[in-house]
């Protein structure tokens, strides 16, 4: 005898698989309407003072002190201080003015990519944005992996731990990346208070190390004499030194890594009382203070630390396997301030480097879902935080494994991502200045753009690995995007339908009888066209002459768009033809969305009437995919079938 399963009681917990899915996709419904990104505060939140938010972006920016002096010494050798001065000049008189303008033009955390997106339309605009997202992904992903690698280097090279942890740098880096992913899976919200504490402690310790280093340089005059003599022997005169420094400084571009993060965290900044999102003047002013203060602090540290590390650390120690490789300031801290202070410095550096990865992860989660799902170029779950965290963590694992957790090896890819984003920002503000007819700023930004384009090209030629990694990210994003777009091609992608007063009156009048909508391709809109179309539809579908017909015309705007609000306008043409005019990126999607809206508003199932389109079915599908037209009737029916599984409630489609 087989026992029957007891019926499920009300209140029984859902299966584990359902609970896991709900946990992974938590918040997806809200983000489907508008993805604000992790950097956006909840409604009614007043935000934070600009200097506190500076510490949030400083997690990425200031943490580069952990490895920047060592990278500068490897790249420029004895010229490291001079090349760093060139970098600082480019930072203060190039990147800073550019991003102060970006803060004004794009104050909602979208950065320069949003500015460039508005300048281009159709598929060329989408592909351009995807390319920029590829370099942004390079920047942020390498920030995660490089920061974790440098944090593990500080652990492994600590004199008290090197015997235990030596040889396990890749494993430690993977564990740090995994821990970062776990924090986000649990539910990460930027802890600005923690960021302030970490940045404050880290900068204070760096002040101590820098002052002590300068003291040892000044109290040992022979150090400066030896350095200047070696420079003269190698390069001859000051003009040659300046020339070589100008050529070398692109390799130091990591020192400008914080600007894109700086504009990404803008929504956190407290604005003026009563200001609106349309005109956030207080937020823009705070962001400019943030960018300027951070740039000045970092510039001072970059010059001072490159000077003391070049003069006080033997060149061989900077190379792979050397005690100062990836941790030049930590080397000085242990050497001149003892093991206890050095270990505290190591812990501080490890903490801020790891948290810099958190800032980069939040930047990616803020950036990617703003574009890809809206383009139809990512699955709908890409708006949810946790699935994206899993994907980004796995990618970070792969990058760590490929680069063997080596800080120096990842420097080229990091610099390429940083430089491409800064170059695109410079180009964006140049175009903005030209549109605003600001001739002075136009030529200034155009000059800055040339400098950054030169820097990017030089870096890409000398360190092609960065360009290759960036290209891999771009190809991966484009391939995944196109596959996703094809997979979602029959998805109903209209977020809302809005009818004007005339269109609403048409539906009210038609709701008392059978609603018949004729799909009409807009041409010259002459009387003869509508009369002939009505005669043909009645003949093909045996529609009684007394039944009313309403024409629907869809004008394709930008076929590369995916999600949009459907605006419907009612018109009466030639005194007798009622026409619903719709603008959309896709004819079938617009017709399906309109039919479903008509059903929901009137309570009656509308009938849609089409003609068959002549031509090869594959060619017609490609026309639909790329240009929003093609074989309209079967695609409209398929969109309706996916949107409404219940056949009894589905609008009727007739083709003659």
XYZ file of C-alpha atoms in Angstrom:
656
model
C 0.000 0.000 0.000
C 1.448 3.344 -1.063
C 0.922 6.205 1.298
C -0.342 9.392 -0.293
C 1.639 12.568 0.193
C -0.005 14.937 2.585
C -1.148 18.192 1.010
C 1.112 21.154 1.619
C -0.062 23.236 4.510
C -0.440 26.945 4.175
C 2.559 28.741 5.557
C 4.956 25.941 4.541
C 8.371 27.355 3.697
C 9.214 27.490 -0.014
C 11.773 24.989 -1.320
C 15.459 25.721 -0.778
C 15.924 26.423 -4.491
C 13.206 29.100 -4.406
C 14.688 30.677 -1.289
C 18.142 30.747 -2.928
C 16.702 32.348 -6.066
C 14.830 34.953 -4.028
C 17.983 35.752 -2.062
C 20.096 36.085 -5.222
C 17.561 38.307 -6.992
C 16.676 40.449 -3.986
C 15.853 44.005 -5.075
C 15.582 43.081 -8.762
C 11.986 44.308 -9.115
C 12.899 47.785 -7.906
C 15.976 48.009 -10.096
C 13.977 46.873 -13.126
C 12.253 50.244 -13.057
C 15.400 52.297 -12.631
C 18.784 51.028 -11.532
C 20.267 53.541 -9.108
C 23.410 51.578 -8.338
C 25.000 50.991 -4.936
C 26.311 54.543 -4.771
C 22.861 56.113 -4.658
C 21.451 56.907 -1.265
C 17.921 55.927 -0.314
C 15.147 58.507 -0.833
C 15.173 61.173 1.814
C 18.815 60.523 2.723
C 20.691 63.804 3.112
C 24.070 62.433 2.113
C 27.471 63.044 3.665
C 29.896 65.954 3.856
C 32.238 66.079 0.862
C 35.386 65.389 2.890
C 33.883 62.201 4.295
C 32.946 61.031 0.797
C 36.503 61.903 -0.274
C 37.655 59.133 2.033
C 35.404 56.712 0.160
C 37.004 57.522 -3.185
C 40.334 57.759 -1.344
C 40.155 54.016 -0.719
C 41.021 53.615 -4.387
C 43.058 56.793 -4.914
C 45.209 57.027 -1.781
C 45.776 53.281 -1.567
C 47.929 53.468 -4.708
C 50.672 54.800 -2.422
C 51.063 51.161 -1.415
C 52.598 50.312 -4.806
C 52.973 53.514 -6.868
C 56.483 54.524 -5.622
C 57.819 51.074 -6.437
C 56.230 51.046 -9.897
C 57.618 54.547 -10.544
C 61.124 53.427 -9.531
C 60.964 50.408 -11.850
C 59.629 52.503 -14.742
C 61.805 55.620 -14.448
C 64.758 54.545 -12.313
C 66.726 57.507 -10.998
C 64.360 59.847 -12.861
C 61.405 58.684 -10.779
C 61.043 62.013 -8.868
C 61.202 64.081 -12.085
C 58.759 61.789 -13.921
C 56.463 61.995 -10.898
C 56.563 65.815 -11.036
C 55.454 65.596 -14.685
C 52.655 63.247 -13.593
C 51.578 65.697 -10.883
C 51.498 68.595 -13.362
C 49.337 66.540 -15.729
C 47.112 65.607 -12.783
C 46.595 69.146 -11.477
C 46.383 70.946 -14.832
C 44.877 68.135 -16.921
C 42.851 65.454 -15.157
C 41.564 67.724 -12.383
C 39.982 70.393 -14.660
C 38.506 67.646 -16.840
C 36.795 65.865 -13.964
C 35.637 69.103 -12.354
C 33.742 69.645 -15.618
C 32.527 66.015 -15.653
C 31.116 66.578 -12.144
C 29.095 69.490 -13.504
C 27.896 67.738 -16.665
C 27.148 64.317 -15.115
C 26.354 64.763 -11.395
C 24.497 61.473 -10.869
C 27.446 59.079 -10.650
C 27.484 58.008 -14.310
C 30.717 59.792 -15.190
C 32.029 60.647 -18.635
C 30.511 57.549 -20.286
C 27.042 59.044 -19.861
C 28.241 62.285 -21.471
C 29.539 60.424 -24.515
C 26.448 58.214 -24.689
C 24.302 61.309 -25.238
C 26.438 62.349 -28.215
C 25.986 59.142 -30.239
C 22.882 57.205 -31.249
C 21.989 53.946 -32.953
C 24.307 50.948 -32.882
C 27.528 52.958 -33.212
C 26.703 54.666 -29.919
C 25.959 51.376 -28.182
C 29.162 49.746 -29.455
C 31.196 52.783 -28.407
C 29.747 52.658 -24.897
C 30.411 48.901 -24.734
C 34.057 49.567 -25.638
C 34.338 52.165 -22.870
C 32.669 49.752 -20.451
C 35.328 47.210 -21.427
C 38.085 49.595 -20.366
C 36.112 50.580 -17.258
C 35.860 46.884 -16.385
C 39.630 46.606 -16.941
C 40.205 49.534 -14.588
C 37.929 48.321 -11.796
C 38.656 44.584 -12.046
C 42.413 45.174 -12.076
C 41.928 47.525 -9.114
C 40.429 44.577 -7.227
C 43.078 42.047 -8.251
C 46.078 44.389 -8.085
C 45.067 45.785 -4.700
C 44.513 42.276 -3.321
C 47.856 41.156 -4.784
C 49.657 44.081 -3.178
C 47.887 43.445 0.133
C 49.094 39.843 0.028
C 52.617 41.091 -0.848
C 52.597 43.203 2.328
C 51.584 40.101 4.276
C 54.120 37.786 2.674
C 57.024 40.255 2.902
C 56.381 41.174 6.525
C 59.511 40.043 8.437
C 57.377 38.324 11.075
C 55.243 36.396 8.568
C 57.454 35.726 5.565
C 58.612 32.327 6.863
C 55.012 31.152 7.247
C 53.331 32.775 4.244
C 56.213 32.799 1.757
C 55.328 31.220 -1.595
C 51.553 31.433 -1.010
C 50.869 34.890 -2.475
C 48.450 33.633 -5.162
C 46.397 31.673 -2.623
C 46.279 34.628 -0.203
C 45.200 36.951 -3.034
C 42.413 34.567 -4.047
C 41.243 34.380 -0.437
C 41.165 38.195 -0.174
C 39.150 38.458 -3.409
C 36.785 35.741 -2.167
C 36.351 37.562 1.148
C 35.522 40.735 -0.756
C 32.890 38.883 -2.781
C 31.453 37.337 0.386
C 31.027 40.784 1.967
C 29.024 41.961 -1.043
C 26.941 38.773 -1.120
C 26.009 39.308 2.500
C 24.823 42.799 1.688
C 27.348 45.580 1.362
C 26.593 49.237 1.909
C 29.479 51.684 1.801
C 30.550 52.273 5.357
C 31.796 55.839 4.976
C 32.637 55.987 8.663
C 34.974 53.007 8.258
C 36.450 54.563 5.121
C 37.172 57.796 7.022
C 38.925 55.844 9.795
C 40.987 53.738 7.368
C 42.005 56.645 5.158
C 42.756 58.879 8.140
C 44.974 56.241 9.763
C 46.682 55.327 6.502
C 47.491 58.928 5.561
C 48.724 59.674 9.099
C 51.097 56.696 8.976
C 52.294 57.791 5.528
C 52.994 61.275 6.891
C 55.205 59.700 9.583
C 57.071 57.499 7.069
C 57.494 60.391 4.613
C 58.758 62.841 7.262
C 61.207 60.263 8.636
C 62.379 59.483 5.105
C 62.928 63.174 4.326
C 64.803 63.545 7.595
C 67.202 60.738 6.660
C 67.720 62.265 3.217
C 68.424 65.743 4.600
C 70.735 64.494 7.345
C 72.794 62.487 4.866
C 73.760 65.017 2.160
C 75.836 62.442 0.320
C 72.605 60.658 -0.644
C 71.443 63.648 -2.701
C 74.951 64.169 -4.099
C 75.198 60.539 -5.200
C 71.764 60.738 -6.832
C 72.485 63.937 -8.789
C 75.879 62.595 -9.866
C 74.312 59.352 -11.111
C 71.679 61.362 -13.012
C 74.379 63.448 -14.710
C 76.358 60.356 -15.671
C 73.283 58.631 -17.125
C 71.564 61.562 -18.885
C 74.086 64.350 -19.238
C 72.043 67.515 -18.632
C 68.722 68.709 -17.263
C 67.088 69.058 -20.692
C 67.697 65.417 -21.510
C 66.358 64.474 -18.065
C 63.161 66.463 -18.663
C 62.770 64.924 -22.116
C 63.173 61.389 -20.803
C 60.767 62.160 -17.934
C 58.141 63.385 -20.428
C 58.466 60.102 -22.309
C 58.498 57.993 -19.144
C 55.646 59.509 -17.137
C 52.864 57.524 -18.960
C 54.155 54.460 -17.112
C 53.233 56.214 -13.858
C 49.590 56.751 -14.831
C 48.400 54.667 -11.866
C 48.819 57.841 -9.833
C 45.660 59.235 -11.502
C 43.429 56.255 -10.774
C 41.003 57.943 -8.391
C 39.260 60.453 -10.647
C 36.676 58.128 -12.214
C 35.836 56.760 -8.762
C 35.584 60.353 -7.531
C 32.688 61.175 -9.860
C 31.131 57.735 -9.331
C 30.568 58.460 -5.613
C 28.982 61.884 -6.229
C 25.445 60.775 -5.236
C 26.751 60.303 -1.682
C 27.616 64.005 -1.316
C 25.266 66.163 0.712
C 23.794 69.004 -1.325
C 22.293 72.350 -0.417
C 18.922 72.440 1.393
C 16.061 72.213 -1.089
C 18.165 71.454 -4.166
C 16.753 69.083 -6.792
C 18.209 66.188 -8.781
C 17.779 68.279 -11.917
C 20.061 71.011 -10.532
C 22.224 69.613 -7.678
C 24.459 72.680 -7.312
C 25.556 71.816 -3.768
C 26.520 68.277 -4.759
C 28.514 69.562 -7.730
C 30.326 72.095 -5.541
C 31.122 69.393 -2.966
C 32.372 67.027 -5.684
C 34.712 69.690 -7.013
C 36.100 70.256 -3.519
C 36.526 66.495 -3.165
C 38.394 66.142 -6.454
C 40.624 69.155 -5.839
C 41.536 68.267 -2.249
C 42.226 64.620 -3.086
C 44.401 65.609 -6.068
C 46.469 68.059 -3.997
C 46.976 65.581 -1.135
C 47.941 62.813 -3.538
C 50.274 65.088 -5.521
C 52.214 66.041 -2.389
C 52.529 62.412 -1.342
C 53.531 61.244 -4.841
C 56.405 63.740 -5.135
C 57.681 63.232 -1.586
C 57.467 59.416 -1.601
C 59.046 59.020 -5.055
C 61.917 61.230 -3.852
C 62.649 59.369 -0.619
C 62.182 55.865 -2.044
C 64.483 56.586 -5.005
C 67.226 57.979 -2.786
C 66.965 55.596 0.179
C 66.196 52.204 -1.387
C 68.741 50.272 -3.512
C 67.530 49.785 -7.089
C 67.708 45.969 -6.868
C 65.199 45.941 -4.003
C 62.468 47.286 -6.329
C 62.779 44.344 -8.712
C 60.791 41.122 -8.518
C 61.916 39.234 -5.422
C 63.295 42.373 -3.784
C 62.045 43.406 -0.357
C 60.688 46.728 -1.698
C 58.878 45.247 -4.687
C 55.269 46.460 -4.449
C 55.862 47.812 -0.919
C 58.483 50.565 -1.062
C 57.070 52.690 1.783
C 56.557 49.615 3.949
C 60.246 48.777 3.376
C 61.208 52.228 4.725
C 58.777 51.898 7.638
C 60.413 48.650 8.787
C 63.943 49.922 8.132
C 63.746 53.274 9.925
C 60.864 52.888 12.414
C 61.218 49.295 13.557
C 59.273 46.072 13.214
C 56.339 47.110 15.436
C 55.602 50.313 13.522
C 56.301 48.523 10.237
C 53.760 45.826 11.081
C 51.148 48.445 11.972
C 51.884 50.141 8.665
C 51.532 46.799 6.864
C 48.174 46.131 8.519
C 46.940 49.610 7.616
C 48.079 49.158 4.007
C 46.511 45.704 3.753
C 43.206 47.033 5.100
C 43.007 50.014 2.740
C 44.127 47.979 -0.282
C 41.495 45.352 0.427
C 38.858 48.041 0.946
C 39.986 49.711 -2.290
C 38.807 46.512 -3.952
C 35.448 47.030 -2.288
C 35.232 50.531 -3.738
C 36.065 49.180 -7.199
C 33.468 46.410 -6.872
C 30.846 48.977 -5.894
C 31.902 51.088 -8.886
C 31.313 48.164 -11.269
C 27.958 47.349 -9.673
C 27.043 50.995 -10.094
C 28.187 51.236 -13.717
C 27.370 47.998 -15.561
C 23.659 47.687 -14.661
C 23.082 51.282 -15.784
C 23.798 50.331 -19.377
C 23.787 46.631 -20.282
C 20.250 45.612 -19.173
C 18.871 48.869 -20.609
C 20.475 47.982 -23.944
C 19.021 44.469 -23.752
C 22.627 43.315 -23.697
C 22.565 41.477 -20.394
C 20.097 39.104 -18.772
C 17.480 40.805 -16.625
C 19.145 39.330 -13.496
C 22.192 41.535 -14.201
C 20.320 44.315 -12.380
C 20.480 42.289 -9.173
C 23.597 42.837 -7.069
C 24.409 39.305 -5.898
C 24.568 37.499 -9.289
C 26.800 40.280 -10.592
C 29.038 39.945 -7.522
C 29.481 36.227 -8.268
C 30.346 36.930 -11.920
C 32.814 39.712 -11.047
C 34.442 37.611 -8.317
C 34.993 34.721 -10.737
C 36.494 37.103 -13.297
C 38.807 38.453 -10.581
C 39.873 34.881 -9.756
C 40.760 34.342 -13.425
C 42.767 37.581 -13.689
C 44.643 36.773 -10.463
C 45.528 33.325 -11.807
C 46.618 34.679 -15.225
C 48.901 37.331 -13.673
C 50.090 35.029 -10.883
C 49.117 37.740 -8.335
C 52.023 39.866 -9.567
C 51.632 43.612 -8.892
C 54.106 44.747 -11.566
C 52.563 42.536 -14.257
C 49.116 44.061 -13.715
C 50.340 47.658 -13.768
C 50.094 47.953 -17.572
C 46.499 46.753 -17.740
C 45.530 49.021 -14.852
C 47.201 52.054 -16.410
C 45.535 51.373 -19.765
C 42.075 51.284 -18.206
C 42.732 54.459 -16.242
C 44.161 56.355 -19.226
C 41.414 55.352 -21.664
C 38.725 56.535 -19.231
C 40.530 59.827 -18.563
C 41.068 60.349 -22.309
C 37.388 59.708 -23.020
C 36.460 62.136 -20.241
C 38.762 64.778 -21.757
C 37.165 64.293 -25.175
C 33.673 64.462 -23.635
C 34.301 67.778 -21.861
C 35.953 69.171 -25.005
C 32.778 68.454 -26.964
C 30.659 69.877 -24.128
C 32.710 73.098 -24.122
C 32.318 73.416 -27.882
C 28.543 72.952 -27.652
C 28.434 75.591 -24.933
C 30.475 77.917 -27.229
C 33.177 78.326 -24.570
C 36.101 78.911 -26.910
C 38.755 79.247 -24.191
C 37.757 76.071 -22.388
C 37.367 74.268 -25.725
C 41.012 74.856 -26.688
C 42.206 74.099 -23.148
C 40.332 70.787 -23.010
C 41.375 69.958 -26.589
C 45.029 70.375 -25.562
C 44.486 68.214 -22.471
C 42.824 65.580 -24.675
C 45.871 65.482 -26.939
C 48.151 65.000 -23.907
C 46.066 62.109 -22.563
C 45.673 60.492 -25.977
C 49.473 60.655 -26.375
C 49.903 59.181 -22.894
C 47.459 56.378 -23.667
C 49.122 55.533 -26.981
C 52.632 55.511 -25.467
C 51.489 53.324 -22.575
C 49.702 50.937 -24.958
C 52.761 50.606 -27.201
C 55.237 50.049 -24.392
C 52.937 47.901 -22.264
C 50.706 46.188 -24.799
C 49.481 43.681 -22.197
C 47.138 46.371 -20.868
C 45.620 46.929 -24.308
C 45.278 43.173 -24.798
C 43.476 42.733 -21.484
C 41.237 45.703 -22.277
C 40.503 44.243 -25.710
C 39.627 40.898 -24.107
C 37.153 42.630 -21.807
C 35.660 44.543 -24.744
C 35.292 41.406 -26.905
C 33.798 39.477 -23.981
C 31.309 42.258 -23.183
C 30.274 42.662 -26.852
C 29.865 38.893 -27.386
C 27.861 38.410 -24.196
C 25.837 41.516 -25.033
C 24.927 40.359 -28.543
C 24.074 36.843 -27.327
C 21.883 38.345 -24.619
C 20.219 40.678 -27.124
C 19.401 37.710 -29.388
C 18.127 35.680 -26.409
C 15.858 38.567 -25.338
C 14.752 39.491 -28.848
C 11.120 38.408 -28.292
C 10.877 39.906 -24.823
C 8.247 42.593 -24.187
C 10.505 45.529 -23.437
C 8.125 48.440 -23.053
C 8.267 49.716 -19.483
C 5.049 51.761 -19.667
C 2.380 52.932 -22.131
C 1.213 56.555 -22.028
C -1.764 57.700 -24.147
C -2.653 61.295 -24.938
C -6.226 62.581 -24.564
C -7.209 61.808 -28.177
C -5.860 58.249 -28.012
C -7.732 57.646 -24.750
C -10.945 58.869 -26.396
C -10.441 56.425 -29.289
C -10.170 53.543 -26.823
C -13.210 54.654 -24.815
C -15.273 54.765 -27.998
C -13.996 51.370 -29.200
C -14.438 49.629 -25.837
C -18.190 49.115 -26.462
C -17.571 46.844 -29.470
C -14.915 44.609 -30.978
C -11.617 46.488 -31.050
C -9.883 46.088 -34.414
C -6.405 47.589 -34.863
C -4.761 47.730 -38.300
C -0.970 47.772 -38.430
C -0.149 50.475 -40.971
C 3.304 51.347 -42.276
C 3.509 55.159 -42.345
C 4.307 56.470 -45.833
C 2.866 59.616 -47.454
C -0.280 59.381 -45.275
C -2.587 60.223 -48.183
C -6.318 59.500 -48.220
C -5.917 56.791 -50.877
C -3.490 54.794 -48.693
C -5.925 54.481 -45.799
C -8.930 53.801 -48.016
C -7.141 51.016 -49.884
C -5.725 49.528 -46.656
C -9.159 49.429 -45.049
C -10.683 47.790 -48.148
C -7.927 45.181 -48.279
C -8.124 44.280 -44.575
C -11.911 43.907 -44.736
C -11.638 41.663 -47.802
C -8.785 39.492 -46.473
C -10.374 38.936 -43.059
C -14.094 39.081 -43.912
C -14.752 41.993 -41.529
C -18.302 43.401 -41.638
C -18.523 46.935 -43.046
C -20.271 48.197 -39.933
C -17.319 47.248 -37.675
C -15.017 50.117 -36.782
C -11.276 50.051 -37.592
C -8.426 51.995 -35.961
C -5.067 52.365 -37.682
C -1.797 52.000 -35.748
C 1.381 53.549 -37.147
C 4.759 52.852 -35.543
C 7.616 55.206 -36.324
C 10.982 53.590 -35.564
C 13.267 55.971 -33.657
C 16.541 54.364 -32.490
C 16.380 50.596 -33.184
C 19.391 49.969 -30.959
C 17.391 51.019 -27.879
C 15.820 48.231 -25.842
C 13.669 49.453 -22.971
C 11.519 52.568 -23.289
C 8.199 54.164 -22.388
C 5.658 53.936 -25.230
C 4.099 57.310 -26.036
C 0.829 56.980 -28.012
C -0.711 59.934 -29.833
C -4.185 59.955 -31.383
C -4.859 61.681 -34.722
C -7.814 62.029 -37.099
C -6.614 62.140 -40.713
C -8.612 63.342 -43.706
C -11.580 63.887 -41.418
C -12.444 60.170 -41.085
C -9.474 57.895 -40.321
C -8.566 57.387 -36.659
C -4.847 56.724 -36.235
C -2.792 55.827 -33.167
C 0.761 57.081 -33.761
C 3.527 55.403 -31.745
C 7.279 56.054 -31.624
C 9.376 53.047 -30.659
C 12.644 51.235 -31.311
C 10.764 48.154 -32.538
C 7.531 47.870 -34.526
C 6.470 44.383 -33.246
C 7.228 45.249 -29.621
C 5.284 48.492 -29.829
C 2.248 46.772 -31.366
C 2.310 43.960 -28.792
C 2.633 46.387 -25.876
C -0.168 48.564 -27.221
C -2.467 45.567 -27.717
C -1.879 44.337 -24.154
C -2.445 47.845 -22.784
C -5.692 48.174 -24.742
C -6.855 44.841 -23.324
C -6.036 45.884 -19.759
C -7.651 49.326 -20.077
C -10.851 48.310 -21.894
C -11.313 44.764 -20.598
C -11.744 43.535 -24.192
C -9.344 41.500 -26.317
C -8.221 43.574 -29.296
C -7.700 42.126 -32.774
C -4.516 43.045 -34.671
C -4.500 42.867 -38.483
C -1.335 42.509 -40.611
C -0.114 41.768 -44.118
C 2.585 39.197 -44.802
C 5.958 40.754 -45.557
C 7.711 39.658 -48.756
C 11.330 38.455 -48.581
C 13.694 35.882 -47.060
C 12.714 35.038 -43.438
C 16.320 35.169 -42.190
C 16.897 38.552 -43.819
C 13.639 39.794 -42.317
C 14.730 38.611 -38.846
C 18.028 40.471 -39.194
C 16.075 43.578 -40.222
C 14.009 43.213 -37.063
C 17.064 42.596 -34.867
C 19.095 45.511 -36.217
C 16.470 47.990 -37.415
C 13.282 47.132 -35.481
C 11.222 46.252 -38.572
C 11.291 43.125 -40.766
C 8.625 40.409 -40.548
C 6.247 42.195 -38.179
C 3.279 39.824 -37.902
C 4.931 36.597 -36.619
C 7.291 38.519 -34.345
C 4.399 40.463 -32.812
C 2.587 37.196 -32.195
C 5.715 35.681 -30.565
C 6.184 38.700 -28.300
C 2.537 38.404 -27.240
C 2.943 34.657 -26.646
C 5.896 35.197 -24.303
C 4.270 38.142 -22.532
C 0.881 36.469 -22.026
C 1.025 32.663 -21.488
C -2.780 32.416 -21.130
C -4.121 31.975 -24.673
C -7.625 32.973 -23.636
C -6.385 36.431 -22.590
C -3.963 36.981 -25.448
C -4.818 39.624 -28.088
C -5.773 38.079 -31.440
C -3.375 38.336 -34.392
C -4.710 38.073 -37.974
C -2.478 37.943 -41.061
C -3.763 38.160 -44.640
